[in-house]
CSV table of C-alpha atoms and ligand atoms in Angstrom, one decimal:
chain,number,residue,atom,x,y,z
K,1,UNK,CA,84.2,78.0,92.3
K,2,UNK,CA,87.0,77.9,94.9
K,3,UNK,CA,88.2,74.5,93.5
K,4,UNK,CA,89.0,76.1,90.2
K,5,UNK,CA,91.0,79.0,91.6
K,6,UNK,CA,94.7,78.7,91.2
K,7,UNK,CA,96.3,78.0,94.6
K,8,UNK,CA,98.0,81.0,96.2
K,9,UNK,CA,101.4,79.4,96.3
K,10,UNK,CA,101.3,78.4,92.7
K,11,UNK,CA,100.2,81.9,91.7
K,12,UNK,CA,103.0,83.3,93.9
K,13,UNK,CA,105.7,81.2,92.0
K,14,UNK,CA,104.3,82.3,88.7
K,15,UNK,CA,104.2,86.0,89.8
K,16,UNK,CA,107.8,85.7,91.2
K,17,UNK,CA,109.1,84.4,87.8
K,18,UNK,CA,107.3,87.0,85.8
K,19,UNK,CA,108.4,89.9,88.1
K,20,UNK,CA,112.0,88.8,88.0
K,21,UNK,CA,111.9,88.6,84.3
K,22,UNK,CA,110.0,91.8,83.6
K,23,UNK,CA,110.5,94.4,86.3
K,24,UNK,CA,113.7,96.1,87.2
K,25,UNK,CA,114.9,97.2,90.7
K,26,UNK,CA,112.9,99.7,92.8
K,27,UNK,CA,113.6,103.3,91.9
K,28,UNK,CA,113.9,106.3,94.3
K,29,UNK,CA,110.7,107.8,92.7
K,30,UNK,CA,108.7,104.8,93.6
K,31,UNK,CA,109.5,105.3,97.3
K,32,UNK,CA,109.6,109.0,97.7
K,33,UNK,CA,106.7,109.8,95.3
K,34,UNK,CA,108.4,113.1,94.8
K,35,UNK,CA,110.5,114.2,91.8
K,36,UNK,CA,113.1,117.0,91.6
K,37,UNK,CA,111.0,118.9,88.9
K,38,UNK,CA,107.9,118.7,86.7
K,39,UNK,CA,109.8,117.3,83.8
K,40,UNK,CA,111.1,114.4,85.9
K,41,UNK,CA,107.6,113.8,87.4
K,42,UNK,CA,106.0,113.6,83.9
K,43,UNK,CA,108.7,111.1,82.9
K,44,UNK,CA,107.9,109.0,85.9
K,45,UNK,CA,104.2,109.2,85.2
K,46,UNK,CA,104.8,108.0,81.6
K,47,UNK,CA,107.0,105.2,83.0
K,48,UNK,CA,104.3,104.2,85.4
K,49,UNK,CA,101.7,104.1,82.7
K,50,UNK,CA,104.0,101.8,80.7
K,51,UNK,CA,104.6,99.6,83.8
K,52,UNK,CA,100.9,99.3,84.5
K,53,UNK,CA,100.4,98.3,80.9
K,54,UNK,CA,103.1,95.7,81.2
K,55,UNK,CA,101.6,94.2,84.3
K,56,UNK,CA,98.2,94.2,82.5
K,57,UNK,CA,99.7,92.5,79.4
K,58,UNK,CA,101.6,90.1,81.6
K,59,UNK,CA,98.2,88.9,83.1
K,60,UNK,CA,98.7,90.3,86.6
K,61,UNK,CA,96.6,93.5,86.7
K,62,UNK,CA,93.3,93.7,88.6
K,63,UNK,CA,94.0,90.5,90.6
K,64,UNK,CA,90.8,90.9,92.7
K,65,UNK,CA,88.8,92.7,90.0
K,66,UNK,CA,85.9,91.0,88.2
K,67,UNK,CA,86.6,88.9,85.1
K,68,UNK,CA,84.0,90.9,83.0
K,69,UNK,CA,86.1,94.1,83.4
K,70,UNK,CA,89.4,92.3,82.6
K,71,UNK,CA,90.4,91.4,86.2
K,72,UNK,CA,91.5,88.0,87.5
K,73,UNK,CA,88.7,87.6,90.1
K,74,UNK,CA,91.2,86.1,92.6
K,75,UNK,CA,91.3,86.6,96.3
K,76,UNK,CA,93.0,89.2,98.6
K,77,UNK,CA,95.6,86.5,99.5
K,78,UNK,CA,96.6,86.3,95.8
K,79,UNK,CA,97.0,90.0,95.7
K,80,UNK,CA,99.0,90.0,98.9
K,81,UNK,CA,101.3,87.2,97.4
K,82,UNK,CA,101.9,89.4,94.3
K,83,UNK,CA,102.6,92.4,96.4
K,84,UNK,CA,105.1,90.5,98.6
K,85,UNK,CA,106.9,89.3,95.5
K,86,UNK,CA,107.0,92.9,94.2
K,87,UNK,CA,109.2,94.0,97.1
K,88,UNK,CA,112.4,95.5,95.9
K,89,UNK,CA,111.1,95.9,92.3
K,90,UNK,CA,109.9,98.9,90.3
K,91,UNK,CA,106.2,99.3,90.2
K,92,UNK,CA,103.6,101.8,88.9
K,93,UNK,CA,103.5,103.6,92.3
K,94,UNK,CA,101.4,106.5,91.0
K,95,UNK,CA,98.6,104.2,90.1
K,96,UNK,CA,98.2,102.6,93.5
K,97,UNK,CA,96.4,105.4,95.4
K,98,UNK,CA,94.1,107.0,94.6
K,99,UNK,CA,93.5,105.5,91.1
K,100,UNK,CA,93.1,101.8,92.1
K,101,UNK,CA,91.9,102.7,95.6
K,102,UNK,CA,89.7,104.5,96.4
K,103,UNK,CA,88.7,105.5,92.8
K,104,UNK,CA,88.4,102.1,91.1
K,105,UNK,CA,87.1,100.5,94.3
K,106,UNK,CA,84.2,103.1,94.3
K,107,UNK,CA,83.6,102.6,90.6
K,108,UNK,CA,83.3,98.9,91.0
K,109,UNK,CA,80.7,99.3,93.7
K,110,UNK,CA,78.6,102.1,92.3
K,111,UNK,CA,79.3,102.8,88.6
K,112,UNK,CA,76.9,101.6,85.9
K,113,UNK,CA,78.0,98.6,83.9
K,114,UNK,CA,78.7,101.0,81.0
K,115,UNK,CA,80.9,103.3,83.1
K,116,UNK,CA,82.8,100.3,84.5
K,117,UNK,CA,83.3,98.8,81.0
K,118,UNK,CA,84.7,102.1,79.8
K,119,UNK,CA,87.0,102.9,82.7
K,120,UNK,CA,88.1,99.8,84.7
K,121,UNK,CA,89.9,98.1,81.7
K,122,UNK,CA,91.4,101.5,80.8
K,123,UNK,CA,92.7,101.9,84.3
K,124,UNK,CA,94.2,98.5,84.2
K,125,UNK,CA,95.9,99.2,80.9
K,126,UNK,CA,97.5,102.3,82.4
K,127,UNK,CA,95.5,104.7,80.2
K,128,UNK,CA,93.6,106.5,82.9
K,129,UNK,CA,94.9,108.0,86.2
K,130,UNK,CA,92.1,109.1,88.6
K,131,UNK,CA,91.9,111.5,91.5
K,132,UNK,CA,89.4,112.1,94.3
K,133,UNK,CA,87.7,115.5,94.5
K,134,UNK,CA,86.4,115.6,98.1
K,135,UNK,CA,88.1,118.3,100.2
K,136,UNK,CA,87.1,121.9,99.8
K,137,UNK,CA,88.7,125.2,100.9
K,138,UNK,CA,86.0,125.4,103.6
K,139,UNK,CA,87.2,122.2,105.2
K,140,UNK,CA,87.9,118.5,104.5
K,141,UNK,CA,86.9,116.7,107.6
K,142,UNK,CA,83.2,117.6,107.4
K,143,UNK,CA,82.8,116.0,104.0
K,144,UNK,CA,79.1,116.4,104.1
K,145,UNK,CA,79.5,120.2,104.4
K,146,UNK,CA,80.6,120.6,100.8
K,147,UNK,CA,79.3,123.6,98.8
K,148,UNK,CA,80.5,122.7,95.2
K,149,UNK,CA,77.2,122.5,93.4
K,150,UNK,CA,75.8,120.7,90.5
K,151,UNK,CA,72.5,122.0,89.0
K,152,UNK,CA,70.4,119.9,86.5
K,153,UNK,CA,70.1,121.3,83.0
K,154,UNK,CA,68.2,119.0,80.7
K,155,UNK,CA,70.4,115.9,80.2
K,156,UNK,CA,73.4,117.6,81.8
K,157,UNK,CA,74.5,119.0,85.1
K,158,UNK,CA,76.3,122.3,85.5
K,159,UNK,CA,79.1,122.2,88.1
K,160,UNK,CA,80.5,125.2,90.0
K,161,UNK,CA,82.8,125.4,93.0
K,162,UNK,CA,86.3,124.4,94.1
K,163,UNK,CA,88.1,121.4,95.5
K,164,UNK,CA,91.5,121.4,97.1
K,165,UNK,CA,94.5,119.3,98.2
K,166,UNK,CA,93.8,117.0,95.2
K,167,UNK,CA,97.0,115.0,94.8
K,168,UNK,CA,98.3,114.9,91.3
K,169,UNK,CA,95.4,116.5,89.5
K,170,UNK,CA,97.7,118.5,87.2
K,171,UNK,CA,98.7,115.4,85.3
K,172,UNK,CA,95.8,113.0,86.0
K,173,UNK,CA,92.9,112.2,83.6
K,174,UNK,CA,89.6,111.7,85.5
K,175,UNK,CA,88.2,112.6,88.9
K,176,UNK,CA,85.3,111.4,91.1
K,177,UNK,CA,83.6,114.4,92.6
K,178,UNK,CA,81.0,114.8,95.3
K,179,UNK,CA,78.7,117.8,94.6
K,180,UNK,CA,75.7,119.4,96.3
K,181,UNK,CA,72.6,118.9,94.3
K,182,UNK,CA,69.9,119.8,96.8
K,183,UNK,CA,70.2,122.7,99.3
K,184,UNK,CA,66.7,122.2,100.8
K,185,UNK,CA,67.4,119.0,102.7
K,186,UNK,CA,69.8,118.2,105.6
K,187,UNK,CA,73.4,118.1,104.5
K,188,UNK,CA,73.8,114.3,104.3
K,189,UNK,CA,70.8,114.0,102.0
K,190,UNK,CA,71.5,116.5,99.1
K,191,UNK,CA,74.8,115.3,97.5
K,192,UNK,CA,75.5,113.4,94.3
K,193,UNK,CA,78.6,111.8,92.9
K,194,UNK,CA,79.8,112.4,89.3
K,195,UNK,CA,82.8,111.4,87.3
K,196,UNK,CA,84.6,114.2,85.4
K,197,UNK,CA,87.4,114.6,83.0
K,198,UNK,CA,90.0,116.9,84.5
K,199,UNK,CA,91.3,118.6,81.5
K,200,UNK,CA,88.4,120.4,79.8
K,201,UNK,CA,87.1,124.0,79.4
K,202,UNK,CA,85.8,125.4,82.8
K,203,UNK,CA,88.3,123.4,84.9
K,204,UNK,CA,91.3,125.5,86.2
K,205,UNK,CA,93.9,123.6,88.1
K,206,UNK,CA,96.4,125.4,90.3
K,207,UNK,CA,99.3,123.8,92.1
K,208,UNK,CA,100.1,124.2,95.8
K,209,UNK,CA,103.7,124.2,97.0
K,210,UNK,CA,104.2,122.2,100.2
K,211,UNK,CA,106.9,122.4,102.9
K,212,UNK,CA,109.3,120.1,101.1
K,213,UNK,CA,109.2,122.1,97.9
K,214,UNK,CA,107.1,119.8,95.8
K,215,UNK,CA,103.7,120.8,94.4
K,216,UNK,CA,101.7,117.7,93.6
K,217,UNK,CA,98.8,119.0,95.6
K,218,UNK,CA,96.3,121.0,93.5
K,219,UNK,CA,93.3,123.2,93.8
K,220,UNK,CA,90.6,123.0,91.1
K,221,UNK,CA,88.1,125.7,90.2
K,222,UNK,CA,85.0,124.5,88.3
K,223,UNK,CA,83.1,127.2,86.3
K,224,UNK,CA,79.9,126.1,84.5
K,225,UNK,CA,81.4,122.7,83.7
K,226,UNK,CA,78.9,120.6,81.8
K,227,UNK,CA,78.6,117.0,83.0
K,228,UNK,CA,76.3,114.6,81.1
K,229,UNK,CA,73.9,112.7,83.3
K,230,UNK,CA,75.5,109.5,82.0
K,231,UNK,CA,78.5,110.5,84.1
K,232,UNK,CA,76.5,110.5,87.3
K,233,UNK,CA,77.3,107.7,89.7
K,234,UNK,CA,74.4,106.4,91.8
K,235,UNK,CA,71.1,108.0,92.5
K,236,UNK,CA,70.5,111.8,92.6
K,237,UNK,CA,70.9,113.2,96.1
K,238,UNK,CA,72.1,109.8,97.4
K,239,UNK,CA,75.8,110.7,97.3
K,240,UNK,CA,76.4,110.2,101.0
K,241,UNK,CA,75.8,106.4,100.6
K,242,UNK,CA,78.6,106.3,98.1
K,243,UNK,CA,80.6,108.9,100.2
K,244,UNK,CA,80.7,106.7,103.3
K,245,UNK,CA,82.0,103.7,101.3
K,246,UNK,CA,84.4,106.0,99.4
K,247,UNK,CA,85.9,107.1,102.8
K,248,UNK,CA,86.0,103.6,104.0
K,249,UNK,CA,88.1,102.6,100.9
K,250,UNK,CA,90.2,105.7,101.4
K,251,UNK,CA,91.0,104.7,105.0
K,252,UNK,CA,92.2,101.3,103.7
K,253,UNK,CA,94.6,103.1,101.3
K,254,UNK,CA,97.4,100.8,100.1
K,255,UNK,CA,95.9,98.0,102.2
K,256,UNK,CA,93.0,97.6,99.6
K,257,UNK,CA,93.0,94.3,97.7
K,258,UNK,CA,92.7,96.3,94.5
K,259,UNK,CA,96.1,97.9,95.0
K,260,UNK,CA,99.4,96.7,93.4
K,261,UNK,CA,102.1,98.0,95.7
K,262,UNK,CA,104.9,96.2,97.5
K,263,UNK,CA,104.2,95.0,101.1
K,264,UNK,CA,106.3,93.5,103.8
K,265,UNK,CA,109.0,94.8,106.0
K,266,UNK,CA,111.6,94.5,103.2
K,267,UNK,CA,109.6,96.7,100.7
K,268,UNK,CA,112.2,99.4,100.7
K,269,UNK,CA,115.9,98.9,99.8
K,270,UNK,CA,118.6,100.3,102.1
K,271,UNK,CA,120.1,102.1,99.1
K,272,UNK,CA,117.1,104.6,99.2
K,273,UNK,CA,115.8,104.4,102.7
K,274,UNK,CA,118.6,103.8,105.3
K,275,UNK,CA,117.9,101.5,108.1
K,276,UNK,CA,117.8,102.8,111.7
K,277,UNK,CA,120.9,100.7,112.4
K,278,UNK,CA,122.7,102.3,109.5
K,279,UNK,CA,121.6,105.8,110.7
K,280,UNK,CA,122.8,105.1,114.2
K,281,UNK,CA,126.1,103.7,112.9
K,282,UNK,CA,126.6,106.8,110.8
K,283,UNK,CA,126.0,109.2,113.7
K,284,UNK,CA,128.3,107.1,116.0
K,285,UNK,CA,125.5,106.1,118.3
K,286,UNK,CA,125.3,102.3,117.7
K,287,UNK,CA,126.6,101.5,121.2
K,288,UNK,CA,124.4,104.0,123.0
K,289,UNK,CA,121.7,102.1,125.0
K,290,UNK,CA,119.2,104.9,124.4
K,291,UNK,CA,119.7,104.7,120.6
K,292,UNK,CA,119.3,100.9,120.8
K,293,UNK,CA,116.0,101.3,122.5
K,294,UNK,CA,114.8,103.7,119.8
K,295,UNK,CA,116.0,101.2,117.1
K,296,UNK,CA,113.9,98.5,118.8
K,297,UNK,CA,110.9,100.7,119.1
K,298,UNK,CA,111.1,101.6,115.4
K,299,UNK,CA,111.3,98.0,114.4
K,300,UNK,CA,108.5,96.9,116.7
K,301,UNK,CA,106.2,99.7,115.4
K,302,UNK,CA,107.0,98.5,111.8
K,303,UNK,CA,106.1,94.9,112.7
K,304,UNK,CA,102.9,95.9,114.4
K,305,UNK,CA,101.8,98.2,111.6
K,306,UNK,CA,102.5,95.4,109.1
K,307,UNK,CA,100.7,92.7,111.1
K,308,UNK,CA,97.7,94.9,111.9
K,309,UNK,CA,97.3,95.8,108.3
K,310,UNK,CA,97.4,92.2,107.3
K,311,UNK,CA,94.9,91.2,110.0
K,312,UNK,CA,92.5,94.0,109.2
K,313,UNK,CA,92.8,93.4,105.4
K,314,UNK,CA,91.7,89.8,106.0
K,315,UNK,CA,88.9,91.0,108.3
K,316,UNK,CA,87.6,93.8,106.1
K,317,UNK,CA,86.9,91.3,103.3
K,318,UNK,CA,84.4,89.8,105.7
K,319,UNK,CA,82.5,93.0,106.4
K,320,UNK,CA,84.3,94.4,109.4
K,321,UNK,CA,83.9,97.8,107.8
K,322,UNK,CA,84.8,100.0,110.8
K,323,UNK,CA,88.2,98.4,111.5
K,324,UNK,CA,89.6,100.3,108.6
K,325,UNK,CA,89.7,103.3,110.9
K,326,UNK,CA,91.8,101.4,113.4
K,327,UNK,CA,94.3,100.6,110.7
K,328,UNK,CA,94.3,104.2,109.4
K,329,UNK,CA,94.8,105.6,113.0
K,330,UNK,CA,97.7,103.3,113.9
K,331,UNK,CA,99.4,103.7,110.5
K,332,UNK,CA,99.4,107.5,111.0
K,333,UNK,CA,100.5,107.6,114.6
K,334,UNK,CA,103.2,104.9,114.0
K,335,UNK,CA,104.6,106.7,111.0
K,336,UNK,CA,105.0,110.0,112.8
K,337,UNK,CA,106.8,108.2,115.7
K,338,UNK,CA,109.0,106.3,113.3
K,339,UNK,CA,110.0,109.5,111.4
K,340,UNK,CA,110.8,111.1,114.7
K,341,UNK,CA,112.9,108.2,115.9
K,342,UNK,CA,114.9,108.2,112.7
K,343,UNK,CA,115.4,111.9,113.0
K,344,UNK,CA,116.6,111.6,116.6
K,345,UNK,CA,119.0,108.9,115.7
K,346,UNK,CA,120.5,110.8,112.7
K,347,UNK,CA,121.2,114.0,114.8
K,348,UNK,CA,122.4,117.1,113.0
K,349,UNK,CA,123.0,115.4,109.7
K,350,UNK,CA,119.3,115.1,109.1
K,351,UNK,CA,118.8,118.8,109.8
K,352,UNK,CA,121.6,120.3,107.6
K,353,UNK,CA,123.1,118.7,104.6
K,354,UNK,CA,125.2,119.6,101.6
K,355,UNK,CA,122.8,119.8,98.6
K,356,UNK,CA,125.7,118.8,96.3
K,357,UNK,CA,126.3,115.6,98.2
K,358,UNK,CA,124.2,112.5,98.0
K,359,UNK,CA,122.9,112.4,101.6
K,360,UNK,CA,121.2,109.3,102.9
K,361,UNK,CA,120.0,111.2,105.9
K,362,UNK,CA,118.4,113.9,103.7
K,363,UNK,CA,115.5,111.5,103.4
K,364,UNK,CA,115.3,111.2,107.1
K,365,UNK,CA,115.2,115.0,107.5
K,366,UNK,CA,112.5,115.3,104.8
K,367,UNK,CA,110.4,112.5,106.3
K,368,UNK,CA,110.5,114.2,109.7
K,369,UNK,CA,109.6,117.6,108.2
K,370,UNK,CA,106.6,116.0,106.4
K,371,UNK,CA,105.6,113.5,109.1
K,372,UNK,CA,102.2,115.0,109.8
K,373,UNK,CA,101.0,114.2,106.3
K,374,UNK,CA,100.6,110.6,107.6
K,375,UNK,CA,98.0,111.9,110.1
K,376,UNK,CA,96.1,114.2,107.6
K,377,UNK,CA,96.0,112.7,104.1
K,378,UNK,CA,93.2,110.2,103.6
K,379,UNK,CA,91.2,111.8,106.5
K,380,UNK,CA,92.8,112.9,109.7
K,381,UNK,CA,93.7,110.7,112.7
K,382,UNK,CA,91.4,112.8,114.8
K,383,UNK,CA,88.5,111.8,112.6
K,384,UNK,CA,89.6,108.2,112.8
K,385,UNK,CA,89.5,108.4,116.6
K,386,UNK,CA,85.9,109.6,116.3
K,387,UNK,CA,85.0,106.8,114.0
K,388,UNK,CA,86.7,104.2,116.3
K,389,UNK,CA,84.8,105.7,119.3
K,390,UNK,CA,81.4,105.8,117.6
K,391,UNK,CA,81.5,102.8,115.2
K,392,UNK,CA,83.9,100.4,116.8
K,393,UNK,CA,83.4,101.0,120.5
K,394,UNK,CA,79.7,102.1,120.2
K,395,UNK,CA,80.1,105.3,122.1
K,396,UNK,CA,77.5,108.1,121.6
K,397,UNK,CA,77.7,110.2,118.4
K,398,UNK,CA,79.4,113.5,118.5
K,399,UNK,CA,76.9,116.4,119.0
K,400,UNK,CA,76.0,118.2,115.8
K,401,UNK,CA,73.8,121.2,115.3
K,402,UNK,CA,73.3,120.9,111.6
K,403,UNK,CA,72.2,117.3,111.1
K,404,UNK,CA,68.4,117.9,110.7
K,405,UNK,CA,68.6,121.4,109.3
K,406,UNK,CA,68.1,122.1,105.5
K,407,UNK,CA,71.6,122.8,104.2
K,408,UNK,CA,70.6,126.2,102.9
K,409,UNK,CA,70.0,127.3,106.5
K,410,UNK,CA,73.2,126.0,108.0
K,411,UNK,CA,75.3,128.9,109.1
K,412,UNK,CA,78.6,129.1,107.2
K,413,UNK,CA,81.0,131.7,105.7
K,414,UNK,CA,80.2,133.5,102.4
K,415,UNK,CA,76.5,133.1,101.4
K,416,UNK,CA,75.8,130.7,98.6
K,417,UNK,CA,73.0,128.8,96.8
G,1,LIG,C1,99.2,114.4,101.5
G,1,LIG,C2,97.7,114.7,101.4
G,1,LIG,C3,97.0,114.3,100.3
G,1,LIG,C4,95.7,114.7,100.2
G,1,LIG,N1,95.0,114.3,99.0
G,1,LIG,C5,93.7,114.6,98.9
G,1,LIG,C6,93.0,114.2,97.7
G,1,LIG,O1,93.6,113.6,96.8
G,1,LIG,N2,91.7,114.6,97.6
G,1,LIG,C7,91.0,115.3,98.5
G,1,LIG,O2,89.8,115.6,98.4
G,1,LIG,N3,91.7,115.7,99.7
G,1,LIG,C8,93.0,115.3,99.9
G,1,LIG,N4,93.7,115.7,101.0
G,1,LIG,C9,93.0,116.5,102.0
G,1,LIG,C10,92.6,115.8,103.3
G,1,LIG,O3,91.6,114.8,103.0
G,1,LIG,C11,92.2,116.9,104.3
G,1,LIG,O4,93.3,117.7,104.5
G,1,LIG,C12,91.7,116.3,105.5
G,1,LIG,O5,90.5,115.6,105.3
G,1,LIG,C13,91.5,117.4,106.6
G,1,LIG,O6,90.7,118.4,106.1
G,1,LIG,P1,91.3,119.9,106.3
G,1,LIG,O7,92.7,119.9,105.9
G,1,LIG,O8,90.4,120.8,105.5
G,1,LIG,O9,91.2,120.2,107.9
G,1,LIG,P2,89.8,120.5,108.7
G,1,LIG,O10,88.7,119.6,108.3
G,1,LIG,O11,89.6,122.0,108.5
G,1,LIG,O12,90.3,120.2,110.1
G,1,LIG,C14,91.2,120.9,110.8
G,1,LIG,C15,91.7,120.2,112.1
G,1,LIG,O13,90.5,120.0,112.9
G,1,LIG,C16,90.3,118.6,113.2
G,1,LIG,N5,88.9,118.3,113.2
G,1,LIG,C17,88.0,118.7,112.3
G,1,LIG,N6,86.8,118.2,112.7
G,1,LIG,C18,86.9,117.4,113.8
G,1,LIG,C19,86.1,116.7,114.6
G,1,LIG,N7,84.8,116.5,114.3
G,1,LIG,N8,86.6,116.0,115.7
G,1,LIG,C20,87.9,116.2,116.0
G,1,LIG,N9,88.8,116.9,115.3
G,1,LIG,C21,88.3,117.5,114.2
G,1,LIG,C22,91.0,117.9,112.1
G,1,LIG,O14,91.4,116.6,112.4
G,1,LIG,C23,92.2,118.8,111.8
G,1,LIG,O15,93.2,118.5,112.7
G,1,LIG,C24,95.0,115.4,101.2
G,1,LIG,C25,95.7,115.8,102.3
G,1,LIG,C26,97.1,115.5,102.4
G,1,LIG,C27,97.9,116.0,103.6
């Protein structure tokens, strides 16, 4: 089989020529993931759908996905080569995470062949944007503590409850949801995964405004939503098996071989994200030895993040499952430190700027303001530390009083079930 696969370097040259011919320069909305208003956001979503379609029609979508669902069945190295060539070009940024990963990754592992045949090609054609419905108002870290419930009713299930912090649900199409289907067994044993269209009667989606003014995060309220059993993924009550793999894929984030997204240190252009050298020059600190140290640290963290991701991506393909938490932890901590360094170098211009003026350091200020997102989204770095301790270093498991108790009897807030 490997003899017949196109060599990576040949694939890279073909990808380079196609990208140059078909994709324009990277846009600010690709990098910031944040538009000035809803109208602009919906325009970018429509553009991303068209770009995804273009990549699909050009024969470069689903590089690592199976042939039977329209993918190319190539290797993570091929995907990496495409993503390196993509640097500096526009790309369907709103499809990368969570549509291709973790959603499509989970579908590929656990969906029925009918579900895969329906959804994987549609995702690759840019027709379906997916979200992940995991976190709940009662807490996101303890995923197995969910209380959104699904009750069997003939050939259907009736869904009730609420999910929160769902990125982009207001304009997405489908979601993967983890729901409680059995309250009489310990918490890890009574959950089931379903797929659900987001815009249907019984689903109310509210937006949540964040610190930087954007409101891509949503809370969903499900009231007697009917889900056909054919939209169940995996066995009844065995959702935790899927859930653990789902969170593994989530920790990989953009590092997944299913994701089309630029990689490499040159992925951003100075026009949209100023370099630390540029920032220090602007604030008159280029000759300051302290500033130079910060610039060096910023650069070193970037290189280590990049190399670590690369190494772990190669390793995870071979079953080193737990190392995804090392990558997730380092990525979060390094991003917070890099945002802080850029902010320190910029000085007052990153704290106060004239809204009428195009300010390169505005991005620095906003990144600093939102830096903790890197340690929360996709599971917190505290939880990653726990996973590293328990599953990588083999330390004893964290004490838990609810592991062997029927979920109905676990003490929690308002009574349910
Ligand atoms: C940008 C962004 C995008 C997101 N997108 C989505 C999405 O699309 N879908 C979705 O379902 N969710 C999403 N989330 C939610 C995210 O997964 C949760 O915020 C996260 O899992 C933490 O849950 P929580 O906020 O409820 O905090 P909690 O679980 O209440 O935790 C509060 C604090 O306690 C710490 N903590 C909790 N338990 C432990 C423990 N056992 N050991 C040590 N420390 C602990 C946590 O690390 C955290 O600091 C998103 C969040 C962000 C910031």
